[in-house]
Coordinates of C-alpha atoms and ligand atoms in Angstrom, one line a residue:
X1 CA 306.7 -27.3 41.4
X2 CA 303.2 -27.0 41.1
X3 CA 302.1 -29.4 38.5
X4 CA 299.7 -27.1 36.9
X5 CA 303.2 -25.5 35.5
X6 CA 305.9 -26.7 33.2
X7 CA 303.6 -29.9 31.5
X8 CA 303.1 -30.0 28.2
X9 CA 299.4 -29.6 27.1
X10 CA 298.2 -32.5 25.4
X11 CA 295.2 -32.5 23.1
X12 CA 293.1 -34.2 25.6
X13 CA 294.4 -31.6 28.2
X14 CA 293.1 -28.9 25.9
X15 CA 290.0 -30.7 25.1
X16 CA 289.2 -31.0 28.8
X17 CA 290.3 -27.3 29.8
X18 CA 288.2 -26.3 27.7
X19 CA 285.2 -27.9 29.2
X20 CA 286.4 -26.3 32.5
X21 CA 286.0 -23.2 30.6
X22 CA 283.3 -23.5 29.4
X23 CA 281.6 -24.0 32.5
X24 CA 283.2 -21.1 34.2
X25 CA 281.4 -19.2 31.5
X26 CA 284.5 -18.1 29.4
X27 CA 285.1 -18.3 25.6
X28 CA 288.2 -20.5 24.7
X29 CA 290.2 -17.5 23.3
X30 CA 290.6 -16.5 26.3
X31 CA 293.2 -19.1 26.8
X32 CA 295.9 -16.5 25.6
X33 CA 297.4 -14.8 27.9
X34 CA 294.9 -11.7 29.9
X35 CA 296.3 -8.3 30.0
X36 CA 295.8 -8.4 34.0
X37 CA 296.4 -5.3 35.4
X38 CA 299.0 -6.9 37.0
X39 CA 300.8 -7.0 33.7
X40 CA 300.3 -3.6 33.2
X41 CA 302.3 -2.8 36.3
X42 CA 305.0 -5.1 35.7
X43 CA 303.9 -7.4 37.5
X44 CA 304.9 -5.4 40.6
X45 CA 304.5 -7.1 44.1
X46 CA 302.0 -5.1 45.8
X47 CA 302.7 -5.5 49.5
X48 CA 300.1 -4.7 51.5
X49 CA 300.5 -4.6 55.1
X50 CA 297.3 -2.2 54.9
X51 CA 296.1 -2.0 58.4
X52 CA 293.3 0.6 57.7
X53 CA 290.4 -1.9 58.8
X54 CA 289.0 0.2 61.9
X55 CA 286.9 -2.9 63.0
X56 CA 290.3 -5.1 63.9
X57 CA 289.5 -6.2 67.7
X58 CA 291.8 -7.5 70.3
X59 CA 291.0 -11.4 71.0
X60 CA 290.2 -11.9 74.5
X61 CA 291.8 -15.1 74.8
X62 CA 292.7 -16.9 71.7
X63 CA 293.1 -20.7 71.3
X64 CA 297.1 -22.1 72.5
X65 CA 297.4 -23.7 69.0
X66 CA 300.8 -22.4 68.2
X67 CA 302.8 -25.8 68.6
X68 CA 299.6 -28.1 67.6
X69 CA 300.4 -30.5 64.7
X70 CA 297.0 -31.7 62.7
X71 CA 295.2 -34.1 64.9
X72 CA 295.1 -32.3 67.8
X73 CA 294.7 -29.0 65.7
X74 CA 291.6 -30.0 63.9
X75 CA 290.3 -31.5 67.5
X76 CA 290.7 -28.3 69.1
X77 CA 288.6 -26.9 66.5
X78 CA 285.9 -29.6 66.5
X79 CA 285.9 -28.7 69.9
X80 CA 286.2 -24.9 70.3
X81 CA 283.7 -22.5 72.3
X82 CA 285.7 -19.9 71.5
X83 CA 282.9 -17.8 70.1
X84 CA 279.0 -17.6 69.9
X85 CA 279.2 -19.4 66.7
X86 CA 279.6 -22.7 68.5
X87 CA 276.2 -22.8 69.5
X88 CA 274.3 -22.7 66.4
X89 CA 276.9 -24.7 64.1
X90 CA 276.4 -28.3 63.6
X91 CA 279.5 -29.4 62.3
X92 CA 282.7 -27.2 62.7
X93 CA 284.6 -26.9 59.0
X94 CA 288.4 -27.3 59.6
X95 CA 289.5 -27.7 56.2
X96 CA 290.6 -30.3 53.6
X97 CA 292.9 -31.3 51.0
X98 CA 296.8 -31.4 50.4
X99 CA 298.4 -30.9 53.9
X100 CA 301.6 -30.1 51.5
X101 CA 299.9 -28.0 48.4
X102 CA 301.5 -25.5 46.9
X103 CA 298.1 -23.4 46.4
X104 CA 296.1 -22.2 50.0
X105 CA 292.6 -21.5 49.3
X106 CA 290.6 -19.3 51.5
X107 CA 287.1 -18.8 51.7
X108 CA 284.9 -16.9 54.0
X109 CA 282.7 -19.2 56.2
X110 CA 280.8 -22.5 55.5
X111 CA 277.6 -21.8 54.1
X112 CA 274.7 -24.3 54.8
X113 CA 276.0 -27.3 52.8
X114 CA 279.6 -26.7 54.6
X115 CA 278.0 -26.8 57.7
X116 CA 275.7 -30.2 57.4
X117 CA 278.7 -31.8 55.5
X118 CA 281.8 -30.2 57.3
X119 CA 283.4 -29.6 54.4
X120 CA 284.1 -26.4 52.9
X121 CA 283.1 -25.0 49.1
X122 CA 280.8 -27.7 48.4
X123 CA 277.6 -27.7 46.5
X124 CA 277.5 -25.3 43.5
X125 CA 279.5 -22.8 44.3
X126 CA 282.4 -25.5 45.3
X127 CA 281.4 -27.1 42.3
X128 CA 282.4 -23.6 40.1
X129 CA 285.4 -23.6 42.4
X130 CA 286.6 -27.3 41.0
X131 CA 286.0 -26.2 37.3
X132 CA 288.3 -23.4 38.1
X133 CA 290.9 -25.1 39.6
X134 CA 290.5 -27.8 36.5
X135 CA 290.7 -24.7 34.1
X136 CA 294.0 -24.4 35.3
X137 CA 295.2 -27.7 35.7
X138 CA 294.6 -28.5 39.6
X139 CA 292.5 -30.8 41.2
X140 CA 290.7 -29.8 44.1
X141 CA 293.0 -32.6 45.8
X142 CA 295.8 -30.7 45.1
X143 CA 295.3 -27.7 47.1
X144 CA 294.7 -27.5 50.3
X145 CA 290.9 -25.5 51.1
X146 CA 290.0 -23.6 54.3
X147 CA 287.6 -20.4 55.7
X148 CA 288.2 -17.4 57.1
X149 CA 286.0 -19.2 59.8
X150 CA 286.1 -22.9 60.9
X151 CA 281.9 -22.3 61.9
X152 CA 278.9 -21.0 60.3
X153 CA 277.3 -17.6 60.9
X154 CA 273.8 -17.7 61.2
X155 CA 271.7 -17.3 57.8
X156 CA 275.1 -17.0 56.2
X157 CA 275.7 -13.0 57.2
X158 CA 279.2 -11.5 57.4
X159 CA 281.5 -13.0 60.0
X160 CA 281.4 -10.4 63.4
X161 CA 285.4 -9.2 63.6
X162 CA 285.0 -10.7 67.4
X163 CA 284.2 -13.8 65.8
X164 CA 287.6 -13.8 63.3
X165 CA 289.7 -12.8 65.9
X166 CA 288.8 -16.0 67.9
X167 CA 288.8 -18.0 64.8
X168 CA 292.4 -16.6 63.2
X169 CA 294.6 -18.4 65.3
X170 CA 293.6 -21.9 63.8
X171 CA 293.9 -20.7 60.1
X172 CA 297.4 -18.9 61.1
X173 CA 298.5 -22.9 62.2
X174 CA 297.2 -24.4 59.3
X175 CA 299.7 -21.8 57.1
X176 CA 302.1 -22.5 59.3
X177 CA 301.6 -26.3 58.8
X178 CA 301.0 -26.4 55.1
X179 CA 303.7 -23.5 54.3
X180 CA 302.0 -22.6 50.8
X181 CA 303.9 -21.0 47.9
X182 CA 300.2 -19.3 47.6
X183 CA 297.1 -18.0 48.7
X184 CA 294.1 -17.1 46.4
X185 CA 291.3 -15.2 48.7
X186 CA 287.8 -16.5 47.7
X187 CA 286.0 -13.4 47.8
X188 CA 285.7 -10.1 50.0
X189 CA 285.8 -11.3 53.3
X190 CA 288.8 -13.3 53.4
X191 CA 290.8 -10.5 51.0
X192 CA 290.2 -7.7 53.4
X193 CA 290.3 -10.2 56.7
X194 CA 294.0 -11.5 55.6
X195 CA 295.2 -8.1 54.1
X196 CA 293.3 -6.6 56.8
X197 CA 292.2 -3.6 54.9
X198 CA 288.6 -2.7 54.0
X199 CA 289.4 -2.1 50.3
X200 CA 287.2 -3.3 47.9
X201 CA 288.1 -6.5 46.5
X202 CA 287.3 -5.2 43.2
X203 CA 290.4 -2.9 43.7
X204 CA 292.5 -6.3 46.0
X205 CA 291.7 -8.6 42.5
X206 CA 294.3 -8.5 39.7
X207 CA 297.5 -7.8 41.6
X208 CA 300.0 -9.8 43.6
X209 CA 300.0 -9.1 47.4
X210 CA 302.2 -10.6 50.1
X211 CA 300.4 -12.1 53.2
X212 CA 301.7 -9.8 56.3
X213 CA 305.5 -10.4 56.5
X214 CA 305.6 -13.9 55.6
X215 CA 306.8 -13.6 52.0
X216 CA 304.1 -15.9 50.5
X217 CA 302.4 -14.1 47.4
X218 CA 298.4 -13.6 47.7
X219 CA 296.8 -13.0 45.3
X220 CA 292.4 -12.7 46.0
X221 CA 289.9 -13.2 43.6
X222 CA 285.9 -13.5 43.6
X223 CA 284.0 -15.7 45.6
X224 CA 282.6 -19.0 43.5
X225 CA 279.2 -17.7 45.1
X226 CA 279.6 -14.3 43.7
X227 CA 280.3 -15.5 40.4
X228 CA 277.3 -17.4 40.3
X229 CA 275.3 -14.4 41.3
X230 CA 277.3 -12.3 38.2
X231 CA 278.4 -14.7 36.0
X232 CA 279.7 -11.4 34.5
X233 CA 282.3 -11.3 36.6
X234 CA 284.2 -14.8 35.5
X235 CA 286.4 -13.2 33.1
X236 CA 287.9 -11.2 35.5
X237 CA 288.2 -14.5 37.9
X238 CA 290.1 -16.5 35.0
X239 CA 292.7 -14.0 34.9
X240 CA 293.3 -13.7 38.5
X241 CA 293.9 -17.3 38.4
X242 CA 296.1 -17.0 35.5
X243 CA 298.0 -14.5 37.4
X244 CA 298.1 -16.7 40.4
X245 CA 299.6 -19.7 37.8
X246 CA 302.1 -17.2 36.6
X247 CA 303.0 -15.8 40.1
X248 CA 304.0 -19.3 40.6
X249 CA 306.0 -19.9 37.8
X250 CA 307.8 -17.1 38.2
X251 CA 308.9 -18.0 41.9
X252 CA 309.5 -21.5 40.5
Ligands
SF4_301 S1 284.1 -20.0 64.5 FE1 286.2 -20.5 65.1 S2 286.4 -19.5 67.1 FE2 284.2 -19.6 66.7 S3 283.5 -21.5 67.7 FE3 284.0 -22.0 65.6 S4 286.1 -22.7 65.6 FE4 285.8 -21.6 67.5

């Protein structure tokens, strides 16, 4: 069980969620429970096997990573030439956190801090991402934290479909590995890459999805970046985390 769910919530707890909050930008009474407009459905399971991105490619050759364990997973991706983004990179970004979490999250692509520190979501906007997980009882140690892709794109522009087809193969091992009982998509890229659809994510947010037919709820949200771009925008990311926390207790 994910321990976000089923503790008691102490005064200190409260106290410190709070904080969380108040750094995400959100007023404490919003603490109650959202309408979501996941709510508003019932809660409904939306399974999206939407296939309508035209810009899907065929991978030439995709990385043999299918019976890799960790070690030689994340060498193969320190490693990899499989696309143009190897050149200009200077540290690949496999991932990090709980190899057994209960929460996936997915970003889009290391950004400049990622990619001098091979870590992914750090600096401010993985700061914002840590005060939302807090908000909601998680440390970032908890859940395990990967991209879309394992290498950065020059000057930070949109990952080149080429580019995730090469890439996918690593992420779909690291599910495989970690078996979550959830992903939350950071953001547009990684909503319409793993739902592969080129819906907005302002129409993805606020509903459960299933990821392609493996049964694990996802559920995508706003990018930490985008939130610090339109801080506006938060409210609607605490309730997509709150219906991520009650996705989970449901399936509890
Ligand atoms: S982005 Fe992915 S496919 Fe491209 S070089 Fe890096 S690890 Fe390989």
């Amino acid at each position: 069980m994910c321990s976000a769910m089923g503790t008691g919530t102490s005064l200190g707890t409260r106290n410190r969620r709070y904080l969380y909050l108040q750094a995400m930008g959100i007023q404490a009474w919003e603490l109650r429970r959202p309408q979501t407009e996941a709510h508003a459905v019932g809660h409904q399971v939306v399974r999206t096997q939407e296939t309508d991105n035209p810009s899907i490619v065929e991978a030439p050759e995709g990385p043999a990573v299918v019976d890799l364990d960790w070690t030689p997973l994340q060498t193969a991706v320190e490693t990899c030439t499989l696309c143009d983004l190897h050149s200009s990179r200077t540290r690949s970004v496999f991932g990090v956190g709980n190899r057994n979490a209960d929460w996936l999250l997915i970003g889009e692509a290391p950004g400049r801090d990622e990619d001098q520190q091979g870590e992914p979501f750090v600096g401010r906007a993985g700061q914002l991402l840590n005060a939302m997980l807090l908000a909601i009882g998680l440390q970032r140690e908890q859940v395990y934290i990967a991209n879309i892709l394992k290498c950065r794109p020059p000057n930070n522009r949109d990952p080149k479909p080429e580019e995730v087809v090469c890439c996918e193969p690593y992420l779909m091992r690291q599910i495989e590995l970690i078996r979550p009982r959830l992903i939350l998509a950071l953001g547009r890229i990684a909503a319409q890459n793993l739902l592969r659809t080129e819906t907005a994510i302002g129409k993805l947010r606020g509903r459960v999805h299933q990821f392609r037919d493996t049964g694990i709820p996802l559920i995508a949200t706003y990018h930490p970046a985008y939130l610090l771009r339109s801080p506006g925008e938060k409210r609607k990311a605490w309730q997509d985390l709150q219906l991520a926390v009650e996705t989970l207790r449901e399936r509890a």
